[in-house]
Coordinates of C-alpha atoms and ligand atoms in Angstrom, one line a residue:
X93 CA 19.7 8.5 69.4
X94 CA 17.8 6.4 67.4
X95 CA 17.5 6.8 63.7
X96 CA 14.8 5.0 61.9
X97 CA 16.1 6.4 58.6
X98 CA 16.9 4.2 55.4
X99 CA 18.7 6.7 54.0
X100 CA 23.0 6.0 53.4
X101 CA 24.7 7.0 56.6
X102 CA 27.4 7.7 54.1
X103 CA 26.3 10.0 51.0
X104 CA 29.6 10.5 49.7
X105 CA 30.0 6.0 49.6
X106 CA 26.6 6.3 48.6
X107 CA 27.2 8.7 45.6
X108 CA 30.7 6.8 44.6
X109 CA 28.4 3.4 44.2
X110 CA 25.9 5.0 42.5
X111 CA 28.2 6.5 40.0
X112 CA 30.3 3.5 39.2
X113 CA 27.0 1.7 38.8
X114 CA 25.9 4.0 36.5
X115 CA 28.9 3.7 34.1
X116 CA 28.2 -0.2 33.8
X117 CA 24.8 0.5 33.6
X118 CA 25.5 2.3 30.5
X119 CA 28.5 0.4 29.6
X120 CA 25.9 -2.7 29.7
X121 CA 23.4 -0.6 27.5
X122 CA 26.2 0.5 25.1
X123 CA 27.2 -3.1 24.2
X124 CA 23.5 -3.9 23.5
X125 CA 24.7 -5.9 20.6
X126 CA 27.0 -7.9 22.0
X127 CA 25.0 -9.4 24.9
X128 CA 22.3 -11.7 23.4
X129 CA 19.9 -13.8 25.9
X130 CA 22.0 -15.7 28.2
X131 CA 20.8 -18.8 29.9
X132 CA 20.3 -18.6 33.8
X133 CA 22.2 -20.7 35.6
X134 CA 21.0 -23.3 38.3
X135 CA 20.9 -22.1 41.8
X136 CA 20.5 -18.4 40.3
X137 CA 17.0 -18.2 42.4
X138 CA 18.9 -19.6 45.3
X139 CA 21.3 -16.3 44.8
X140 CA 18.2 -13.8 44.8
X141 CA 17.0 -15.1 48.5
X142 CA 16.1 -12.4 50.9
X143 CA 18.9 -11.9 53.9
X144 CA 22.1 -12.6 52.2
X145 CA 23.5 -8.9 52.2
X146 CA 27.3 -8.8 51.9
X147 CA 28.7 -7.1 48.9
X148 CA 25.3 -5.5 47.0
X149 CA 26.5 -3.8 44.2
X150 CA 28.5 -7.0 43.1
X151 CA 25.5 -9.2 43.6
X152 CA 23.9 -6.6 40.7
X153 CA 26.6 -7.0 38.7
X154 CA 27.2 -10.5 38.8
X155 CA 23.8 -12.1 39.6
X156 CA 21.2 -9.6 38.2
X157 CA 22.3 -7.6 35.4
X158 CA 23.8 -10.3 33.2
X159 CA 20.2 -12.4 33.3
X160 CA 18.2 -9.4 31.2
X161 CA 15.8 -11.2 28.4
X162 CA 17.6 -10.1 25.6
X163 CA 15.4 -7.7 24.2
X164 CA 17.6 -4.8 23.9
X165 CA 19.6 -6.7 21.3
X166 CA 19.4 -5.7 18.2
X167 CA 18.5 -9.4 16.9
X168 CA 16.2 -10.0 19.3
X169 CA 12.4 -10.3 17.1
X170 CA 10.5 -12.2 19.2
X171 CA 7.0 -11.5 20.5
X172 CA 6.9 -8.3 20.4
X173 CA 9.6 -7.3 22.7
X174 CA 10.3 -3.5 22.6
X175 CA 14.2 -2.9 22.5
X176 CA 14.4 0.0 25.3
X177 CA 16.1 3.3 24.8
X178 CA 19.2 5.3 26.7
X179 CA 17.4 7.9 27.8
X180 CA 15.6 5.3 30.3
X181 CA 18.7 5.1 32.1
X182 CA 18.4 8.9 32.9
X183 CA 14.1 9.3 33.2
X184 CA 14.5 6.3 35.7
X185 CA 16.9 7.8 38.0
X186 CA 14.8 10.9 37.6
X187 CA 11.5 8.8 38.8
X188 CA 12.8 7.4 41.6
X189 CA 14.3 10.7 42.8
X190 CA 10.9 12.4 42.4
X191 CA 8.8 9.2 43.3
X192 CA 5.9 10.9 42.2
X193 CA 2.0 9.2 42.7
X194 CA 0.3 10.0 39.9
X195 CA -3.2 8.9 41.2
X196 CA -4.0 12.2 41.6
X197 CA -3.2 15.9 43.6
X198 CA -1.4 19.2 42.0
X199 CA 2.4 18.1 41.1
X200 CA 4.3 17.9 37.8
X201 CA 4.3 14.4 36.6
X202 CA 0.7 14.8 35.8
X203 CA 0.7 18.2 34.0
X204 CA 3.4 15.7 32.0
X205 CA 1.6 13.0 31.5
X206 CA -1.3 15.3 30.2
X207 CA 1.2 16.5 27.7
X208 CA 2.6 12.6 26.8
X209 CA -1.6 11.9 26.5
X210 CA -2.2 15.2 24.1
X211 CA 0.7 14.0 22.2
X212 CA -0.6 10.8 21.5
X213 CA -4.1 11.6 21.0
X214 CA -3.3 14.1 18.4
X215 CA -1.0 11.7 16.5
X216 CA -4.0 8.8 16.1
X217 CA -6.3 11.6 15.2
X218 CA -8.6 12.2 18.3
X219 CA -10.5 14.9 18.2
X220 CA -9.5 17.5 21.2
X221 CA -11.3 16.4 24.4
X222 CA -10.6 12.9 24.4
X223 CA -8.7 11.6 27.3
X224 CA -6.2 8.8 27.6
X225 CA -4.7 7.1 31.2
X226 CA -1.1 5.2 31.3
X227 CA -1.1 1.9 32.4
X228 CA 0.4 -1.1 32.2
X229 CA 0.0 -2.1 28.7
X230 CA -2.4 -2.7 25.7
X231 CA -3.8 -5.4 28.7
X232 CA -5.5 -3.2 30.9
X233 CA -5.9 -0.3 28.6
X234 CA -8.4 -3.0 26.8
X235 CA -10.2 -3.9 29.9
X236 CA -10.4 0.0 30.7
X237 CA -11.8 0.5 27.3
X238 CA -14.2 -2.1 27.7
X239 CA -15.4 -1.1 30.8
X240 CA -16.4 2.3 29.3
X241 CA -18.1 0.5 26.1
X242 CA -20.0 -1.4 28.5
X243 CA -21.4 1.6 30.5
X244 CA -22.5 3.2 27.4
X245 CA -24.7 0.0 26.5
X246 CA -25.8 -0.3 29.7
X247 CA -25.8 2.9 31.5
X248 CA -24.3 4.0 34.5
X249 CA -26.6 1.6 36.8
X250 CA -24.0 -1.3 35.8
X251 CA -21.8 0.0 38.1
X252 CA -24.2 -0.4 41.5
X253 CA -25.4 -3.7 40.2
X254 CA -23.8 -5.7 37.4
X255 CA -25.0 -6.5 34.2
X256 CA -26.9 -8.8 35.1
X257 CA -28.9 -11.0 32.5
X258 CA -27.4 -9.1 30.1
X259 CA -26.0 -10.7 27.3
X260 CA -23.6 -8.4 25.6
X261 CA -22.1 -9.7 22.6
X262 CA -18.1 -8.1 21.1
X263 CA -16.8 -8.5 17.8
X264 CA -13.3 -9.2 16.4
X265 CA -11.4 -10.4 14.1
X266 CA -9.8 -14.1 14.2
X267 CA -6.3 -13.8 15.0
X268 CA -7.4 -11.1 17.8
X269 CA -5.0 -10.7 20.3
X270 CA -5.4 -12.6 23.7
X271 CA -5.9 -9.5 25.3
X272 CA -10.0 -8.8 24.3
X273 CA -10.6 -12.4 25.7
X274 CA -9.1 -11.7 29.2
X275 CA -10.7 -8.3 29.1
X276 CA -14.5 -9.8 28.7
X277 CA -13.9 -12.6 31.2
X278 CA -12.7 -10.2 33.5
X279 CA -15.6 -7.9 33.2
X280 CA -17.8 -10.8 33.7
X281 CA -19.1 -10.1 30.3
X282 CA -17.7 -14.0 29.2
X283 CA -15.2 -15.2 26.8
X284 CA -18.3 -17.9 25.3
X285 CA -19.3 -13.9 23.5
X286 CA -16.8 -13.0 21.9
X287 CA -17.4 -13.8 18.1
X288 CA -14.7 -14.3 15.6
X289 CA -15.5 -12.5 12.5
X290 CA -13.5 -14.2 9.3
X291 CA -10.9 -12.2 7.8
X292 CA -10.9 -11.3 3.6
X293 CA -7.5 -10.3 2.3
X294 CA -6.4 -9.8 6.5
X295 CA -9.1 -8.0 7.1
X296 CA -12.6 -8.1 9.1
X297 CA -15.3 -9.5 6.7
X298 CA -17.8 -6.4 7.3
X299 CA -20.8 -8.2 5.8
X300 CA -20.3 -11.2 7.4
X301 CA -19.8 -9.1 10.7
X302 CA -22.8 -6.9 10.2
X303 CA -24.8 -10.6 9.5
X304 CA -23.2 -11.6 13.0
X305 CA -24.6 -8.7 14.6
X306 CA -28.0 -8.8 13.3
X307 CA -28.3 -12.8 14.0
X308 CA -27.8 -11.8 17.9
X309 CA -29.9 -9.2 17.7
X310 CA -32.7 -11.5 17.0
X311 CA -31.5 -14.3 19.7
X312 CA -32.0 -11.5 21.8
X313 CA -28.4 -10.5 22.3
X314 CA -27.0 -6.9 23.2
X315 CA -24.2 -6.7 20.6
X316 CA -22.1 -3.9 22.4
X317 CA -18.4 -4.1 21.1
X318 CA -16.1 -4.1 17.8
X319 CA -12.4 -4.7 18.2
X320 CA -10.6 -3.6 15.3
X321 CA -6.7 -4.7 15.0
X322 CA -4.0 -2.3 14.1
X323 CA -1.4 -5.2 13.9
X324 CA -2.7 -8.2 14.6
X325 CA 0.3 -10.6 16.2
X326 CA 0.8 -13.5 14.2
X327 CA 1.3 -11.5 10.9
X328 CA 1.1 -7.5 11.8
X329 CA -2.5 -7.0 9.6
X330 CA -4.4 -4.1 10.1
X331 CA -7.9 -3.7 9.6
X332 CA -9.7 -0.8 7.5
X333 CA -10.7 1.5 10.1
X334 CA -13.0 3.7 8.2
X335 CA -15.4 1.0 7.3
X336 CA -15.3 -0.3 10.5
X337 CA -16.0 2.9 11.8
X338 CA -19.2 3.6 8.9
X339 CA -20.5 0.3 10.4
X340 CA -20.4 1.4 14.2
X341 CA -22.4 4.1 13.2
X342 CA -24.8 2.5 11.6
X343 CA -25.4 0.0 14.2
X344 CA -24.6 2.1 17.1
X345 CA -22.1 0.3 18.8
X346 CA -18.7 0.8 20.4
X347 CA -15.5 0.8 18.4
X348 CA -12.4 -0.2 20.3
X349 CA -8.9 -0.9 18.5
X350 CA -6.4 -2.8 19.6
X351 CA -3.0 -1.1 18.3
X352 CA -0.6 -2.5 21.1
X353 CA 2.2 -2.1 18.4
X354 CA 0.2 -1.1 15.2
X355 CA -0.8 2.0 15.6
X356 CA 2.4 3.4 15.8
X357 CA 2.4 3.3 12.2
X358 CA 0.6 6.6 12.6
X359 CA 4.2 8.1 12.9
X360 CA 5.5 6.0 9.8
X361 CA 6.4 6.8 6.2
X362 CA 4.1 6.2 3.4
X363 CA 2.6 2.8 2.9
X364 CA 2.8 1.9 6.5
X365 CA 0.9 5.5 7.8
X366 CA -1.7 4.5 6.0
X367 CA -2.3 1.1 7.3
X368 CA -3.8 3.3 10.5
X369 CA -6.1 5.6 8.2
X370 CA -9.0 6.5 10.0
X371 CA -8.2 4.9 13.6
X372 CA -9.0 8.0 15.6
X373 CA -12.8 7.5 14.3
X374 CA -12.6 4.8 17.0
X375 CA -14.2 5.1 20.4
X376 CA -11.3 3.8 22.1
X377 CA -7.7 2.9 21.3
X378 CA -5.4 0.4 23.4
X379 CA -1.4 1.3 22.6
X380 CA 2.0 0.7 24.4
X381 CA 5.0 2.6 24.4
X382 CA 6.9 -0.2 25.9
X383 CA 6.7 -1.9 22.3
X384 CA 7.1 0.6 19.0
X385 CA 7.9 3.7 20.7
X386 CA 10.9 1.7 22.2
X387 CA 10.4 3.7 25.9
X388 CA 11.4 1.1 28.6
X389 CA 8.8 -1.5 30.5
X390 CA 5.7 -0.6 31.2
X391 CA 4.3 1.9 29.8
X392 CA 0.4 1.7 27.7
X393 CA -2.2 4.0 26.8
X394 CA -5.8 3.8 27.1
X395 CA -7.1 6.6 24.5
X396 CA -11.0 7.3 24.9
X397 CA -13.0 9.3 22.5
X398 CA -15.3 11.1 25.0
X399 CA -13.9 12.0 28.1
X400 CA -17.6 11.8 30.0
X401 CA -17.8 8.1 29.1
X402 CA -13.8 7.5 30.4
X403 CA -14.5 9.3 33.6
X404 CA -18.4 7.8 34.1
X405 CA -16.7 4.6 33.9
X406 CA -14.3 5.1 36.6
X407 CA -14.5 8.0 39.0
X408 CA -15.3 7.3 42.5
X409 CA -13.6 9.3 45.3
X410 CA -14.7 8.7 48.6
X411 CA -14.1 11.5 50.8
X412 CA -10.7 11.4 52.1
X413 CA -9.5 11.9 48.4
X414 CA -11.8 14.6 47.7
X415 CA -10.4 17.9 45.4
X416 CA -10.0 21.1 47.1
X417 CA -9.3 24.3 44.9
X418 CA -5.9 25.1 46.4
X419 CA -2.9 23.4 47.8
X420 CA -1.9 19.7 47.1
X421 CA -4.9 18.1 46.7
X422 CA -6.2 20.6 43.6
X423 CA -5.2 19.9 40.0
X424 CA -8.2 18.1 38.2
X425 CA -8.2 15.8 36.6
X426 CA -6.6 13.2 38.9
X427 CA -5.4 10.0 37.4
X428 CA -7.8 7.7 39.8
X429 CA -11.0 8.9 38.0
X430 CA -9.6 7.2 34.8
X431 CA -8.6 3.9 35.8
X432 CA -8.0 1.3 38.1
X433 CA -5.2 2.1 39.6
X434 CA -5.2 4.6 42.9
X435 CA -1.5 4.6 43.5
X436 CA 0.3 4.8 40.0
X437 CA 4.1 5.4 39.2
X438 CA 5.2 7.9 36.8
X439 CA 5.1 6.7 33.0
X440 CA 5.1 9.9 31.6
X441 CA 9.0 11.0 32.1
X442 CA 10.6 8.1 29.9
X443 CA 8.4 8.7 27.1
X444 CA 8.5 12.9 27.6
X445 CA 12.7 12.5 27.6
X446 CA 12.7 10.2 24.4
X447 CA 10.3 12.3 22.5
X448 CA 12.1 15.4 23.7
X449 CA 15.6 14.4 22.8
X450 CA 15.3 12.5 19.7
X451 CA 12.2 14.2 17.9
X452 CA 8.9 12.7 17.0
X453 CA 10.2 12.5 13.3
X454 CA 13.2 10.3 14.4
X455 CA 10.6 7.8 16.1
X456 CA 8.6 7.7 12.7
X457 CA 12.0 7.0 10.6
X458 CA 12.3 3.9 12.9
X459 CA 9.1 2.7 13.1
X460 CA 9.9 3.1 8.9
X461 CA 12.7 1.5 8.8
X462 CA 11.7 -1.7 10.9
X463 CA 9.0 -2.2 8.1
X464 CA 11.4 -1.7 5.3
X465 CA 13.7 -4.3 7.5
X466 CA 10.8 -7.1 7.7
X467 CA 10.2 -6.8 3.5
X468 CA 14.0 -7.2 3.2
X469 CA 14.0 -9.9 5.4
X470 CA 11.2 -11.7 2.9
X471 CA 13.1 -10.8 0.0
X472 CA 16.3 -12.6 2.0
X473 CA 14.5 -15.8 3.2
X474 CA 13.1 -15.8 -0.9
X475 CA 16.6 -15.9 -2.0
X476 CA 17.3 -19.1 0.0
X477 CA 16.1 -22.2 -1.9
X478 CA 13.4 -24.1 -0.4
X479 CA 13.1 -21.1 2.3
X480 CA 9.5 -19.3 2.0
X481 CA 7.4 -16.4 4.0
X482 CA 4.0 -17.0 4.7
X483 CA 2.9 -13.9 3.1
X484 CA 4.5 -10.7 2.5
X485 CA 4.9 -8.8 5.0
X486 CA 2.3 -5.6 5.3
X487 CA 4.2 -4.0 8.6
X488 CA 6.8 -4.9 10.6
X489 CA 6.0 -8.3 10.9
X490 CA 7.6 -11.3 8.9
X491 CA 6.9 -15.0 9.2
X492 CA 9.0 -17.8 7.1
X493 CA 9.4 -21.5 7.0
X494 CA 12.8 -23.1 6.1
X495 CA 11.7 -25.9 4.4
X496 CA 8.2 -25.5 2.3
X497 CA 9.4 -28.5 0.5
X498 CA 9.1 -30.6 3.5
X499 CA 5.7 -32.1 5.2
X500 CA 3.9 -29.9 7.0
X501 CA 4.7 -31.6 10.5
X502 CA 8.4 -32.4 9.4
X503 CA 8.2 -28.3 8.4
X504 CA 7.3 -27.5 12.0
X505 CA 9.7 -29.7 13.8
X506 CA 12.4 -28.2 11.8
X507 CA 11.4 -24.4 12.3
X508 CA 11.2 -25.2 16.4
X509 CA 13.9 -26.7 16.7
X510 CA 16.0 -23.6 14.8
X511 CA 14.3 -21.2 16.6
X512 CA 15.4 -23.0 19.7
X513 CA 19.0 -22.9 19.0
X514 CA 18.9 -19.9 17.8
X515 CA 18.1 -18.9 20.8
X516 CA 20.3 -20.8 23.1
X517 CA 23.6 -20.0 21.0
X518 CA 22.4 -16.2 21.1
X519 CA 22.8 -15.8 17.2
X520 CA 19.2 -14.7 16.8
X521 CA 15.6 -14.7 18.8
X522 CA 13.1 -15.2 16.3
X523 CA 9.5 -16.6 18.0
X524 CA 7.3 -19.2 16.4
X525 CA 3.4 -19.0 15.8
X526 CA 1.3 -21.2 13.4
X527 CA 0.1 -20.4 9.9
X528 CA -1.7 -22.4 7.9
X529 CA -0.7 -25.5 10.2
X530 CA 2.3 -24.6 9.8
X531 CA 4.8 -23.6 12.7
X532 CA 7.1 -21.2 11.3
X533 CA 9.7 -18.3 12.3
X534 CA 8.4 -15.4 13.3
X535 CA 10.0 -11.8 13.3
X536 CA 7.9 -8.6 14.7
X537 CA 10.7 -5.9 14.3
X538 CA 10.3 -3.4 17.1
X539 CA 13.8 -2.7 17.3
X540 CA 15.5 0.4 16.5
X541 CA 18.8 -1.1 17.0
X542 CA 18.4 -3.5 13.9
X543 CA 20.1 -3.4 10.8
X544 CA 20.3 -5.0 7.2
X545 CA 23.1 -6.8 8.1
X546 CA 21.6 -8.5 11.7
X547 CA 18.7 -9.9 9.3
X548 CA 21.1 -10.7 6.6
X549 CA 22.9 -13.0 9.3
X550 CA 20.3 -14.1 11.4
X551 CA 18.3 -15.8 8.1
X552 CA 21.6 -16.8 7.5
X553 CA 22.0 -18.7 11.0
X554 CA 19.0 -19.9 10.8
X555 CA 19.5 -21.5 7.3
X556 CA 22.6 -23.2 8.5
X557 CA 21.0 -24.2 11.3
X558 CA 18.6 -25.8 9.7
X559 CA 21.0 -27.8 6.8
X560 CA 23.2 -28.8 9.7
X561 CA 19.5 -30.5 11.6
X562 CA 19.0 -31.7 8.4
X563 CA 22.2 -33.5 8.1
X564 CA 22.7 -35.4 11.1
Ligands
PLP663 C1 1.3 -7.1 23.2 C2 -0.1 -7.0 22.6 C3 -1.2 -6.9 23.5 C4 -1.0 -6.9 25.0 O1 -0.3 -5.8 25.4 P1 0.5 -5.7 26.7 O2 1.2 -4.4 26.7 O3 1.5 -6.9 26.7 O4 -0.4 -5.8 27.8 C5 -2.4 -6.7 22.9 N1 -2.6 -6.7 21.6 C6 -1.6 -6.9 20.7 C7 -1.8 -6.8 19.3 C8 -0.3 -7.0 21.2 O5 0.8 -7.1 20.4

C-alpha cells in the first residue's frame, strides 16, 4: 500500500516528543532572564544543512533553540526588539493546528482578526467603519497606506496605468523612520520626493511644512502625503497630531502616521497617553504588535480611515476567487481585497490570547511602566559623573553618552565599543544611533520583562565598562 502521508506513523512517539518539547519550550521561555544573546558558533550553518536527519528533536535543542536573538531578555533594549509573551507558545500551537488562510473565505480566524482590527481601531480613535489588514509589520502597512494615499490623489486610473508624469511630493519629519523611504521607492513614487521637514522642540515645523507644500505647488508638484511620527526611532518623539491633522485639512492632503511602536502609548498612563492625542484624525495609521504589544514576530497593522479608499486600492479578484453567498467561499470582507498578500497566516490568535488573558489594562501598565523605566534610567546615567542623556526621555526611549567630557569622536569610540561588549558578555544589549554627532547608547524599552534593578545594573555595566576601556 502506498502512503503518501507526512503525517507520524506513530502518534503516540509523536505526542511523547511533542510534549517533552513543549516543557523546554517553556522551560526556555521561563528562564528568559537568564539566557542573554549568545554568540553562534562556526560551522552552526554547516549544522542547519538540508539531509542530515538523525536525532531531530536534539538537533532543536542543541543547534536551534540556544541561537534566539536575545530579545526576550529582560535587558535586551536594542532597536526596538519586542520581548514576546507566553501565551505565544500556546496561540502558535493553536495556528499550526488550525493552519488557517486568512486571504479570504467563511472560517474563524477572520471573524477574529476583525475583532483584533475593531480592537485597535477603537483604541487610536477611528471612527467606526475604518478598516485595518495584519501584515508583516509597520513596513508594509506603510506601503499599503501609501498606496491608498496615492489612489486618492490620483484616482483609481493609477491602478491600470501608473502615475505616470506625476510628480507626487510626501512630507515628514527628519528623523522619519526608514520605512516611508522604502515605501515611496517601492511605489515608484521616488525616494528624491520625500521632503524633510525640520523639527521645533521634536516636532514637525508646521509653517515651515505648509511653506514646503506651497513651494511645490508652484514647481508644479502634486504634494500628496504627510507622515506624522508617533515615536520616532532615534529618541521616541511624537509629533502633535491635531495640528498636523488642521493642516491636512486645509490643504487637502493625506495624513499617514507612522506609530510602529508609538502609538501604543494610546493604552498608557497619563503623560505618555497623551503623546498620541488626536492620532485617529489621521487617514491612515502603520503599528506593530510584534514591538509594544509584546505578541510574538510578525504581527502589524495597517489602520485606514475610509474603508472605500483601503478596498479601492487593493481589491481585485479574478474569478476563481470570486464570493458566493453560502458555503466556504462567503464571509465578506476577505483579507485579499485589503492588501498584498493572497495567501496570509493567521496573526490574529497571538494577539486575541494575550489580550484575552492578561487584559487590555495590564498592556497599558506596561507600556507605563517601560516609560517610567527609560526616565529612571536618565536619572541613573545623571548620577554617574561625566555620564549624560541626550535629552530627556519623552517615551520609552533613552539615549546616553558615557563620557560628555570627552571629544566628540573619542565619545563615540568609547560608546561603541561598550555597547559591543555589552553585548558579547550578555550583561546588556543596548543599540547605538547618532545625536548631535555623537554616537551614543541607545535604549527603546519595549520590554515587559524589565525591571529597576536590570537598568540599575546594566548602566552600571556599562559604566564599568567603559572605566575599565578607559584604563588600559
Ligand atoms: C520598527 C519601525 C518601523 C518598521 O516596522 P517593521 O515592523 O519593522 O516593519 C517603522 N517605523 C518605526 C518608527 C519603527 O520603529
Amino acid at each position: 500500500m502506498a502512503d503518501h502521508s507526512l503525517d507520524p506513523k506513530d502518534w503516540d512517539a509523536f505526542r511523547a516528543e511533542a510534549r517533552a518539547l513543549l516543557d523546554d519550550c517553556i522551560d526556555q521561555m521561563q528562564a528568559a532572564g537568564e539566557r542573554p544573546w549568545t554568540h553562534v558558533p562556526d560551522g552552526l550553518e554547516a549544522r542547519y544543512a538540508i539531509g542530515q536527519g538523525g536525532d531531530v528533536m536534539q538537533r532543536l535543542r542543541d543547534d536551534v533553540m540556544p541561537y534566539h536573538a536575545g530579545n526576550t531578555h529582560p535587558k535586551y533594549w536594542g532597536w526596538v526588539q519586542g520581548s514576546g509573551l507566553a501565551t505565544d507558545v500556546m496561540a502558535g500551537m493553536v495556528t499550526a493546528v488550525m493552519n488557517s488562510n486568512c486571504g479570504g473565505r467563511n472560517h474563524g480566524a477572520n471573524y477574529m482578526e476583525r475583532a483584533v482590527i475593531d480592537w485597535a481601531r477603537q483604541q487610536m480613535g477611528m471612527p467606526e467603519g475604518a478598516s485595518g489588514v495584519l501584515v508583516t509589520g509597520t513596513s508594509q502597512a506603510t506601503v499599503i497606506s501609501f498606496a491608498a494615499a496615492r489612489l486618492r490623489a490620483l484616482g483609481p486610473e493609477v491602478r491600470a496605468v501608473g502615475q505616470g508624469g506625476a510628480e507626487l511630493t510626501c512630507y515628514a519629519g527628519q528623523g522619519v523612520h526608514n520605512a516611508t523611504r522604502k515605501a515611496l521607492e517601492l511605489l515608484g513614487i521616488g525616494a528624491a520626493n520625500l521632503r524633510f521637514v525640520p523639527l521645533v522642540d521634536g516636532q514637525m515645523d508646521c509653517a515651515e511644512l505648509r511653506k514646503m507644500i506651497a513651494e511645490d505647488r508652484a514647481a508644479g508638484k502634486t504634494p500628496f502625503l504627510v507622515v506624522g511620527t508617533a515615536g520616532s526611532v532615534d529618541l521616541g518623539l511624537f509629533d502633535d497630531f491635531n495640528a498636523l491633522a488642521d493642516l491636512v485639512a486645509d490643504e487637502k492632503l493625506w495624513l499617514h502616521v507612522d506609530g510602529a511602536f508609538g502609538a501604543w502609548t494610546r493604552l498608557a498612563d497619563a503623560p505618555y497617553r497623551q503623546l498620541t492625542d488626536g492620532i485617529g484624525r489621521a487617514d491612515s495609521i502603520a503599528l506593530d504588535f510584534h514591538k509594544w504589544m509584546y505578541v510574538g514576530y510578525d504581527c502589524g497593522l495597517a489602520l485606514i480611515r475610509d474603508e472605500a479608499e483601503h478596498r479601492a486600492a487593493f481589491a481585485a479578484r479574478p474569478v476563481y476567487l470570486s464570493g458566493k453567498d453560502r458555503g466556504v467561499a462567503s464571509g465578506d470582507p476577505w483579507y485579499c481585497d485589503y492588501g498584498i498578500d493572497l495567501s496570509r497566516g493567521n496573526r490574529a490568535l497571538k494577539v486575541w490570547l494575550g489580550l484575552e488573558t492578561h487584559g487590555a489594562e495590564a498592556f497599558g501598565a506596561a507600556i507605563t511602566f517601560n516609560c517610567e523605566l527609560a526616565r529612571f534610567m536618565a536619572e541613573v546615567v545623571e548620577s554617574h559623573e561625566n555620564m549624560a542623556v541626550a535629552r530627556q526621555p519623552v517615551s520609552n526611549v533613552c539615549v546616553f553618552t558615557l563620557r560628555a567630557d570627552l571629544p566628540e569622536v573619542a565619545q563615540s569610540a568609547l560608546n561603541t565599543q561598550v555597547a559591543v561588549e555589552l553585548q558579547e558578555n550578555g550583561e546588556a544589549v543596548f543599540s547605538t544611533t547618532i545625536v548631535d554627532g555623537v554616537e551614543m547608547l541607545r535604549a527603546a524599552i519595549v520590554n515587559h520583562r524589565s525591571t529597576r534593578d536590570d537598568v540599575r545594573e546594566a548602566v552600571a555595566a556599562a559604566a564599568r565598562a567603559a572605566e575599565a576601556i578607559s584604563a588600559r
